[in-house]
Short mmCIF file of C-alpha atoms in Angstrom, two decimals:
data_model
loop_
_atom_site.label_atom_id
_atom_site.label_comp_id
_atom_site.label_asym_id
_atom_site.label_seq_id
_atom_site.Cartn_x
_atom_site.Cartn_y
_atom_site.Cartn_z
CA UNK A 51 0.00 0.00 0.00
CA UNK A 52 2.62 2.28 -0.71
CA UNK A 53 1.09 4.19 -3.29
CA UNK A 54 -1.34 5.60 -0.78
CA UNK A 55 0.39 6.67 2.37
CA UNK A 56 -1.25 10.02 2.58
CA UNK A 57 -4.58 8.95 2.23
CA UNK A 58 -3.83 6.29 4.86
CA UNK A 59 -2.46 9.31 7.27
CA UNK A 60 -5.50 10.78 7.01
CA UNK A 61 -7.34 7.82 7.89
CA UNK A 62 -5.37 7.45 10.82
CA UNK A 63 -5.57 10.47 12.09
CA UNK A 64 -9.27 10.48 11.36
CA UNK A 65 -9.72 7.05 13.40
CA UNK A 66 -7.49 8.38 16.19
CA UNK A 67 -9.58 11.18 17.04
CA UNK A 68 -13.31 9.53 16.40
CA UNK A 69 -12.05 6.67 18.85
CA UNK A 70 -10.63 9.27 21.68
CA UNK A 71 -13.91 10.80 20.92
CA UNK A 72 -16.04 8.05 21.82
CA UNK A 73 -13.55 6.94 24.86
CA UNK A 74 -14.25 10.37 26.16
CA UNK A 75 -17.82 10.26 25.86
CA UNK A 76 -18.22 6.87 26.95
CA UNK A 77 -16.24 8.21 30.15
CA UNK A 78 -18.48 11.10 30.27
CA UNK A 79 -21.79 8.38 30.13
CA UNK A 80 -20.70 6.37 33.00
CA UNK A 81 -21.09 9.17 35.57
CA UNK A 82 -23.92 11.09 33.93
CA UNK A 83 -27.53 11.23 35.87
CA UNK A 84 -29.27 13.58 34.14
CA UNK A 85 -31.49 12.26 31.64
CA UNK A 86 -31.01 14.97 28.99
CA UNK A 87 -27.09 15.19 29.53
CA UNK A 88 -27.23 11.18 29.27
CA UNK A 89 -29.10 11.10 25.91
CA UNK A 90 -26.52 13.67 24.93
CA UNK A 91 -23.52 11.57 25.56
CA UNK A 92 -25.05 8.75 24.49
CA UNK A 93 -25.47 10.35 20.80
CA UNK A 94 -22.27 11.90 20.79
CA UNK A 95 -20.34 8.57 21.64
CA UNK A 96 -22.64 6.46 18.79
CA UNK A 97 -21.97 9.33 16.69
CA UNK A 98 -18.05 9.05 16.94
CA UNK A 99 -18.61 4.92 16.67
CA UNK A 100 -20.41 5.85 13.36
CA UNK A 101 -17.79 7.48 11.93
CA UNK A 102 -15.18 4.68 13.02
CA UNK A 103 -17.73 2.12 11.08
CA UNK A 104 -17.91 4.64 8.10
CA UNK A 105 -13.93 4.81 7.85
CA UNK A 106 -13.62 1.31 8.10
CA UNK A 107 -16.34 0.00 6.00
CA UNK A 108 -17.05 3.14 3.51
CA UNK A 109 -17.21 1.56 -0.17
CA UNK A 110 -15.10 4.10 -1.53
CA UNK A 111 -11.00 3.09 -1.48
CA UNK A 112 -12.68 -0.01 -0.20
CA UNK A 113 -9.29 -1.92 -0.79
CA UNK A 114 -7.47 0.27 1.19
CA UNK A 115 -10.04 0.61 4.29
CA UNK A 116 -9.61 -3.29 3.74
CA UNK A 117 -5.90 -3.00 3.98
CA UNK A 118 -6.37 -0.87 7.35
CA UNK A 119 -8.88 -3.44 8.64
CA UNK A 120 -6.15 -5.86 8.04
CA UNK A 121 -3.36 -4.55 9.34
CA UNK A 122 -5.43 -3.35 12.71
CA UNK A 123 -6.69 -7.06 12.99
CA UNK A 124 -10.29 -5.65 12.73
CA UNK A 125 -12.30 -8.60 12.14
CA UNK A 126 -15.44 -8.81 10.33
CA UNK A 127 -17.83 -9.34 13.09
CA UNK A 128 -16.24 -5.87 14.87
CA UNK A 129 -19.09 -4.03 16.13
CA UNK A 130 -18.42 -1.57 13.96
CA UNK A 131 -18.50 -3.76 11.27
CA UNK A 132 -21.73 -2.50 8.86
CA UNK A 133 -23.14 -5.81 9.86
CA UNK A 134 -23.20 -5.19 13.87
CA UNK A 135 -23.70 -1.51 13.80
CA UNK A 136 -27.23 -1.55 11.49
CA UNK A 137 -29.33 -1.89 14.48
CA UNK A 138 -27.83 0.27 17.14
CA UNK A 139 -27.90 2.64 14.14
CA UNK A 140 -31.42 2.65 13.29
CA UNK A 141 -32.03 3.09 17.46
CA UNK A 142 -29.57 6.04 17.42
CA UNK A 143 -31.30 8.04 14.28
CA UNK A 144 -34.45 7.69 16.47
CA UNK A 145 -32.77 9.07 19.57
CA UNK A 146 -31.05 11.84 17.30
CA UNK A 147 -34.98 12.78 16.16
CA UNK A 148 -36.39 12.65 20.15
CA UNK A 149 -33.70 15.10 21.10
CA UNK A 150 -34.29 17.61 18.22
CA UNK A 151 -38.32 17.04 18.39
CA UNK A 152 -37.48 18.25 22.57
CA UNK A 153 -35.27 21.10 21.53
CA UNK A 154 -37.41 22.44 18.98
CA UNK A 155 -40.64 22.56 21.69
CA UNK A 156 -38.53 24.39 23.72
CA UNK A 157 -37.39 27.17 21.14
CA UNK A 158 -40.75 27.93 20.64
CA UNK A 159 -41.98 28.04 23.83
CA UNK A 160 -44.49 24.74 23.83
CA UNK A 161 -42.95 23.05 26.90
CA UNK A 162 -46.81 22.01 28.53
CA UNK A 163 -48.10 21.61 25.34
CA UNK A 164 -49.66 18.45 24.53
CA UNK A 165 -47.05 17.93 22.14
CA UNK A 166 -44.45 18.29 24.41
CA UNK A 167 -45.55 16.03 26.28
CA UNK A 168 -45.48 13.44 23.67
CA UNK A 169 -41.83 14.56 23.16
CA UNK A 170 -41.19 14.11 26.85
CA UNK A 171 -42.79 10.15 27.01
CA UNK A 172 -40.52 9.40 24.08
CA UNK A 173 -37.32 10.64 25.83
CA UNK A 174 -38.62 8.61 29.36
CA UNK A 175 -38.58 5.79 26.45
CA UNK A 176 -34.65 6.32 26.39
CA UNK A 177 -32.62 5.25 29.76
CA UNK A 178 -28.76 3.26 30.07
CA UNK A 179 -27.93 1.24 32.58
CA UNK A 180 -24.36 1.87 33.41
CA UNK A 181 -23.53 -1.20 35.64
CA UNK A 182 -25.01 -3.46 32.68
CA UNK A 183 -23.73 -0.74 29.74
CA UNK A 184 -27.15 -1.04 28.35
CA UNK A 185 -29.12 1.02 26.46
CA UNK A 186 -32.97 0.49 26.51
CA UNK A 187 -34.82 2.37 23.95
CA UNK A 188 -38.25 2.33 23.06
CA UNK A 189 -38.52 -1.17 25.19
CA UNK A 190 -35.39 -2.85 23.15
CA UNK A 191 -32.41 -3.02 24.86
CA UNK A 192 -28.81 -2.67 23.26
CA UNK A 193 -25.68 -3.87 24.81
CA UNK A 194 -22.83 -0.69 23.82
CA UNK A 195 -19.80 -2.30 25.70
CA UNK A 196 -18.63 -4.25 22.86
CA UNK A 197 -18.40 -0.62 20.77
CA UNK A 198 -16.28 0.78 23.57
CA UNK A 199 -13.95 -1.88 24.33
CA UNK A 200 -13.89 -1.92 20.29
CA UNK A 201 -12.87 1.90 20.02
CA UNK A 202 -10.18 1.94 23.72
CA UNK A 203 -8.36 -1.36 21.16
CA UNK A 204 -8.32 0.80 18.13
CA UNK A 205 -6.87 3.73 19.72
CA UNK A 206 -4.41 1.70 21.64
CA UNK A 207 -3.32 0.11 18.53
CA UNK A 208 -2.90 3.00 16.53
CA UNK A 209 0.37 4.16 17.74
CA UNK A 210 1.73 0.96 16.11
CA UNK A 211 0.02 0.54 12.63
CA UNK A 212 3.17 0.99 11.29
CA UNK A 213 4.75 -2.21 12.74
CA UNK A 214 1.74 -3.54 12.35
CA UNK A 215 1.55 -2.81 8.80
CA UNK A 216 5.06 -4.21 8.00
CA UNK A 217 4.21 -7.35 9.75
CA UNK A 218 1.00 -7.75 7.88
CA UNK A 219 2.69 -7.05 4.67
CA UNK A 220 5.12 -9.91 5.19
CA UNK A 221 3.13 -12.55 6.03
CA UNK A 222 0.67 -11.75 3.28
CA UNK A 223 3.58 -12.57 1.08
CA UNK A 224 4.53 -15.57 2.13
CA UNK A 225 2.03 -17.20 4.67
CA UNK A 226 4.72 -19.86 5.95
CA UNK A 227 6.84 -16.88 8.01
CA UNK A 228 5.79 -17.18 11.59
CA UNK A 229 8.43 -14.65 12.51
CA UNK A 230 6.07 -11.78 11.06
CA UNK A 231 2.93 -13.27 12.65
CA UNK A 232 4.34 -13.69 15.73
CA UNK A 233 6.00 -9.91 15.47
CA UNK A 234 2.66 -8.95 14.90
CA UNK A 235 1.24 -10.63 18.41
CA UNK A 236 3.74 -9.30 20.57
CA UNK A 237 2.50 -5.84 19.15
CA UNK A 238 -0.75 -6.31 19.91
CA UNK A 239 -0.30 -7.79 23.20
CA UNK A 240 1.70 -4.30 24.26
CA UNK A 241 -2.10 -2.76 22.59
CA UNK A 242 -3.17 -4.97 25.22
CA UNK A 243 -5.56 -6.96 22.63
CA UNK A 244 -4.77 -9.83 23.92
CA UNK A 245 -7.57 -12.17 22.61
CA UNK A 246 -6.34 -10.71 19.04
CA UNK A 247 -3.11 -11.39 20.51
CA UNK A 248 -3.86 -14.78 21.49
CA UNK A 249 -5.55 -15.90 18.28
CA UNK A 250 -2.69 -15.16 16.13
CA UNK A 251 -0.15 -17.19 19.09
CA UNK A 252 -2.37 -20.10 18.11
CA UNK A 253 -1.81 -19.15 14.03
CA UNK A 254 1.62 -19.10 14.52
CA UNK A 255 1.79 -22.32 16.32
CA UNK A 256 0.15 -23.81 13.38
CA UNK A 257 3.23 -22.83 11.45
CA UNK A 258 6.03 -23.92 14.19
CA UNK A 259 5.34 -26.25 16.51
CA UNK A 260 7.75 -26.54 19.10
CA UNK A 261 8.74 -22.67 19.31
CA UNK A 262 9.19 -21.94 23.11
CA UNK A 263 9.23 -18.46 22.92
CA UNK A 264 5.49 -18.84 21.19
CA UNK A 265 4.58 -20.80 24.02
CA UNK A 266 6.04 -18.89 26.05
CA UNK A 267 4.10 -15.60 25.21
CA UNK A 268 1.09 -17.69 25.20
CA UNK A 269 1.51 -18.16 28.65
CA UNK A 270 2.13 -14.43 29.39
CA UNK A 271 -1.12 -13.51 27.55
CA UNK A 272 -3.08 -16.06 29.10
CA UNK A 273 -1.92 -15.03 32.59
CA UNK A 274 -2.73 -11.20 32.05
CA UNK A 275 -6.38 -12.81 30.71
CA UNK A 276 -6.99 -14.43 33.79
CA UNK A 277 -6.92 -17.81 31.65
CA UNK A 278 -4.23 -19.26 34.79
CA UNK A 279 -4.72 -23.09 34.18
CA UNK A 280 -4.53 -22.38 30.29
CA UNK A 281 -1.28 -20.50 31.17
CA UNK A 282 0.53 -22.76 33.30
CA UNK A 283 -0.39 -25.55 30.40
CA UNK A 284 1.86 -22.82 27.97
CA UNK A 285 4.50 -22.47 30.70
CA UNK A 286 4.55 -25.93 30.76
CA UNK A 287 5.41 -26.69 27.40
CA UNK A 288 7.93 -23.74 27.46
CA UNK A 289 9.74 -25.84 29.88
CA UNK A 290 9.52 -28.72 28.29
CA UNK A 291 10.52 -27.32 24.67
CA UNK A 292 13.34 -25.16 26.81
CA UNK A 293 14.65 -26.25 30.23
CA UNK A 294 17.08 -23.52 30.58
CA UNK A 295 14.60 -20.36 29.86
CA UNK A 296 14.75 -19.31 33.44
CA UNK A 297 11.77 -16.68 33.15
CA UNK A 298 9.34 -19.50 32.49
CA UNK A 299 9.85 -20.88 35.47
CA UNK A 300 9.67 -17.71 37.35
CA UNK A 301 6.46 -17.09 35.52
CA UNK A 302 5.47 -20.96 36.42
CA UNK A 303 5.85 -20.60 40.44
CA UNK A 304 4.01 -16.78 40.19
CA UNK A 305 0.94 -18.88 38.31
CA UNK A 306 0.61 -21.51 40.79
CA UNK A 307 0.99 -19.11 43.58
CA UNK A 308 -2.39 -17.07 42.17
CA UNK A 309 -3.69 -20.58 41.73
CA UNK A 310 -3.15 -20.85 45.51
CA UNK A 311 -1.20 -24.19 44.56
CA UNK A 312 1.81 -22.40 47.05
CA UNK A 313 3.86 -26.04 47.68
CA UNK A 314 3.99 -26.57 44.09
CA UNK A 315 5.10 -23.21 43.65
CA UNK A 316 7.68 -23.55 46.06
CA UNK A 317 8.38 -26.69 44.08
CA UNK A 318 8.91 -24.88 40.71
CA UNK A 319 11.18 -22.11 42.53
CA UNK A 320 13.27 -25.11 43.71
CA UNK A 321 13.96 -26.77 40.40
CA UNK A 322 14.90 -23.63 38.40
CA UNK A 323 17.33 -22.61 41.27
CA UNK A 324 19.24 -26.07 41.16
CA UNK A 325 20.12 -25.16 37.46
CA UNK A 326 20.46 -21.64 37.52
CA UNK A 327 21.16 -20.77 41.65
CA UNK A 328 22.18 -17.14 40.38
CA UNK A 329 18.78 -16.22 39.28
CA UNK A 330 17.90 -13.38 41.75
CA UNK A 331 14.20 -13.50 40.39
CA UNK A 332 13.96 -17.21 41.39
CA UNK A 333 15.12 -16.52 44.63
CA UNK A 334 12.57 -13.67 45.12
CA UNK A 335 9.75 -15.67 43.76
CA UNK A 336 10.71 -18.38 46.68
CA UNK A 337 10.93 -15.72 49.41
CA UNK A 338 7.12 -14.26 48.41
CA UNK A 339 5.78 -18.53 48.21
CA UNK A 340 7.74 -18.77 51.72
CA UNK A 341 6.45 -15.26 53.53
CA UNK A 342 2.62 -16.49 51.82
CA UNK A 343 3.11 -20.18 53.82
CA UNK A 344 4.48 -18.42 57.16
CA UNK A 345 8.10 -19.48 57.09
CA UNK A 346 9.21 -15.26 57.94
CA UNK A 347 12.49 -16.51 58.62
CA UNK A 348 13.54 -18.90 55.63
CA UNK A 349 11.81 -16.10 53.27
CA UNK A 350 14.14 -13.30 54.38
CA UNK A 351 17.02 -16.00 54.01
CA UNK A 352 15.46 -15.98 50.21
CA UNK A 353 15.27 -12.54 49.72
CA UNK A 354 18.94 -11.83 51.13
CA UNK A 355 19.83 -14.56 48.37
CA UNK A 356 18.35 -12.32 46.19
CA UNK A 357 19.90 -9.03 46.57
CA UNK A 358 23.35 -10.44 47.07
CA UNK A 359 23.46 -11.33 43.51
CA UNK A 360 21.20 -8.20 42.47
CA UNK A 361 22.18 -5.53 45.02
CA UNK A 362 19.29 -3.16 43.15
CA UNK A 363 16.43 -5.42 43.03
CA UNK A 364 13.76 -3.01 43.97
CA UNK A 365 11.49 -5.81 43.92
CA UNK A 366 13.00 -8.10 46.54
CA UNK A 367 13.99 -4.60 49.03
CA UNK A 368 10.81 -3.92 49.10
CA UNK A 369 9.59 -7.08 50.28
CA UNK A 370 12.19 -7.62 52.06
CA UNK A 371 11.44 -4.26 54.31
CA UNK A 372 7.73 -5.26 54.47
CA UNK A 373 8.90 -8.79 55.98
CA UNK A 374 11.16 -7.04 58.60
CA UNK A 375 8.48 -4.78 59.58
CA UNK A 376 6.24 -7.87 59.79
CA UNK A 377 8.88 -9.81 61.84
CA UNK A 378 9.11 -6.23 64.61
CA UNK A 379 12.57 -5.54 63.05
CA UNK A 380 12.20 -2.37 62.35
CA UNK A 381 15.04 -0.51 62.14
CA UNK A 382 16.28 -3.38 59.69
CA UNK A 383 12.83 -2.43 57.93
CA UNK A 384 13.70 1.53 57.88
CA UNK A 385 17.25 0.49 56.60
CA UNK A 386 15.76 -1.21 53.78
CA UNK A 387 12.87 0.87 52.53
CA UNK A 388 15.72 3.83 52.05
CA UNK A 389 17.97 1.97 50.53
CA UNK A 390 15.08 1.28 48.26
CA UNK A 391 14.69 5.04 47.78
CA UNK A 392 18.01 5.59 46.88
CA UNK A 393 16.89 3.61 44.07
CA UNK A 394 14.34 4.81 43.35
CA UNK A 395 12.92 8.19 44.89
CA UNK A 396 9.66 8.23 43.24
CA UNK A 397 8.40 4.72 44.11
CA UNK A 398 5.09 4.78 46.30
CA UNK A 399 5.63 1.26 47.72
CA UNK A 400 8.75 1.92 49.99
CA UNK A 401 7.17 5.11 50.86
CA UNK A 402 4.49 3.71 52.71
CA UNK A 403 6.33 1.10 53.75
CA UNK A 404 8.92 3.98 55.51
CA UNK A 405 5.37 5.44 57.16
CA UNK A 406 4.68 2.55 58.67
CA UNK A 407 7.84 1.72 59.43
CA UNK A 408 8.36 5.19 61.58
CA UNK A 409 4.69 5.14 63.63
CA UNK A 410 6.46 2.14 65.35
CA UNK A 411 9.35 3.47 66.37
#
């Protein structure tokens, strides 16, 4: 798509501000009570999805919107795909004609009339739910969450449409290199579209088998998904594929520990730190599976491990301060939290630790 980089500018820019449009008015919905300022936002933010469907989907340069499409991983059930939108359109022209039929009553001077009362039982016809994010209109209810998760992933993958687009480009030339795909999911996961993410994982793993950095990433996504058997299964195979990638592990033992599985955490920690026993992060991840079991004593052991091979591992200070102040040392605890500082002075963590810390002296 080289021969059309200026009109695709302009339809990025375009996109960019319809979707920080509708994030704002969707913002601006969710603490609105008023019924008129509610039908307001409402319009404004299907107005700005409107315009994200029309950029998308317009017939004109329709290979190029297609290109976009393509390169944003905007699938054809989107709901701003033409398909999805039809209906919530036809609801929104109808709340665009309630709103004018109320203002005009009102710059005439007819607010008692019996026509303004008509105007007023269609707008008590309107109401959103904002704990559901639905919209109820004329008795027909229609769910507008999927439009604004839609538009906060287009604007967050904006920024890297042109990574994006030289990934895409490859792999539509030759559908065999995973390397492109893959490129393209690691992108999107720092969008943090991480079921678009995750589908294209599984693509690429159609491709390569036995890649344990795929897997790998899998896992990652799947963790930050909530998905945490699903991930372990990924870490798993990393393993498996790759004994000596160290951060699997790590990533293994901080799974099981949300899983509440803490021995078999422990386990994990255990195995990775016979092969690699300079891995600070290993030893941190122990300390925090040892402090959650109640062994105070063997977890600060863990943590000193730690920071003897990483002397500036925030990380394993900080818990290392908050397990001293648990344990009544705490002038070891106020030691700690400023060397922490000294590392880094804008960190709220060690502050509050420090607070704590100096109400018990």
């Amino acid at each position: 798509m080289e021969a059309y980089p200026s009109k695709i500018d302009s339809y990025l820019s375009e996109l960019k501000e319809h979707s920080r449009a509708a994030i704002s008015a969707f913002s601006v919905l969710e603490g609105s009570e008023i019924q008129v300022s509610l039908r307001f936002c409402v319009q404004k933010f299907l107005n700005e999805c409107e315009a994200i469907s029309e950029i998308l989907w317009n017939s004109h340069d329709k290979k190029l919107r297609k290109h976009i499409r393509s390169v944003l991983s905007i699938s054809g059930d989107s709901p701003f795909s033409p398909a999805d939108f039809s209906e919530l359109r036809v609801a929104f022209r109808e709340i665009e004609k309630t709103g004018g039929t109320e203002k005009n009553l009102k710059d005439k001077g007819m607010e008692n009339t019996p026509e303004a009362n008509t105007g007023f039982q269609e707008l008590a016809a309107f109401s959103y739910d904002p704990g559901a994010k639905i919209l109820t209109y004329d008795g027909k209810n229609y769910e507008i969450l999927p439009l604004f998760l839609a538009a906060r992933d287009l604007y967050a993958t904006l920024p890297f449409f042109k990574e994006l687009q030289a990934c895409t480009e490859i792999f539509e030339k030759n559908p065999e290199d995973a390397t492109s795909l893959f490129q393209k999911a690691v992108l999107l996961y720092k969008a943090r579209r991480f079921e678009a993410a995750l589908q294209l994982t599984a693509q690429v793993l159609e491709i390569v088998t036995d890649d344990h950095r795929v897997w790998y990433n899998r896992g990652v996504i799947l963790s930050e998904m909530g998905q945490l058997e699903e991930a372990l299964a990924a870490y798993n195979r990393t393993i498996e594929l790759e004994p000596a990638f160290e951060i699997a592990w790590d990533n293994k033992g901080v799974t099981l520990a949300r899983l509440g599985r803490f021995e078999e955490a422990l386990e994990t920690y255990e195995k990775v730190l016979v092969r690699s026993p300079k891995y600070a992060e290993a030893w941190a991840g122990k300390g925090s599976i040892l402090s959650a079991l109640g062994k105070k004593e063997e977890a600060l052991e863990a943590y000193s491990l730690a920071l003897k091979i990483r002397p500036d591992y925030l990380e394993a200070l900080t818990c290392t301060g908050s397990l001293l102040s648990r344990l009544g040392r705490f002038e070891e605890a106020l030691e700690t939290y400023d060397r922490s500082l000294r590392l880094a002075p804008t960190e709220i963590g060690p502050w509050a630790g420090r607070s704590f810390v100096l109400l018990e002296l």
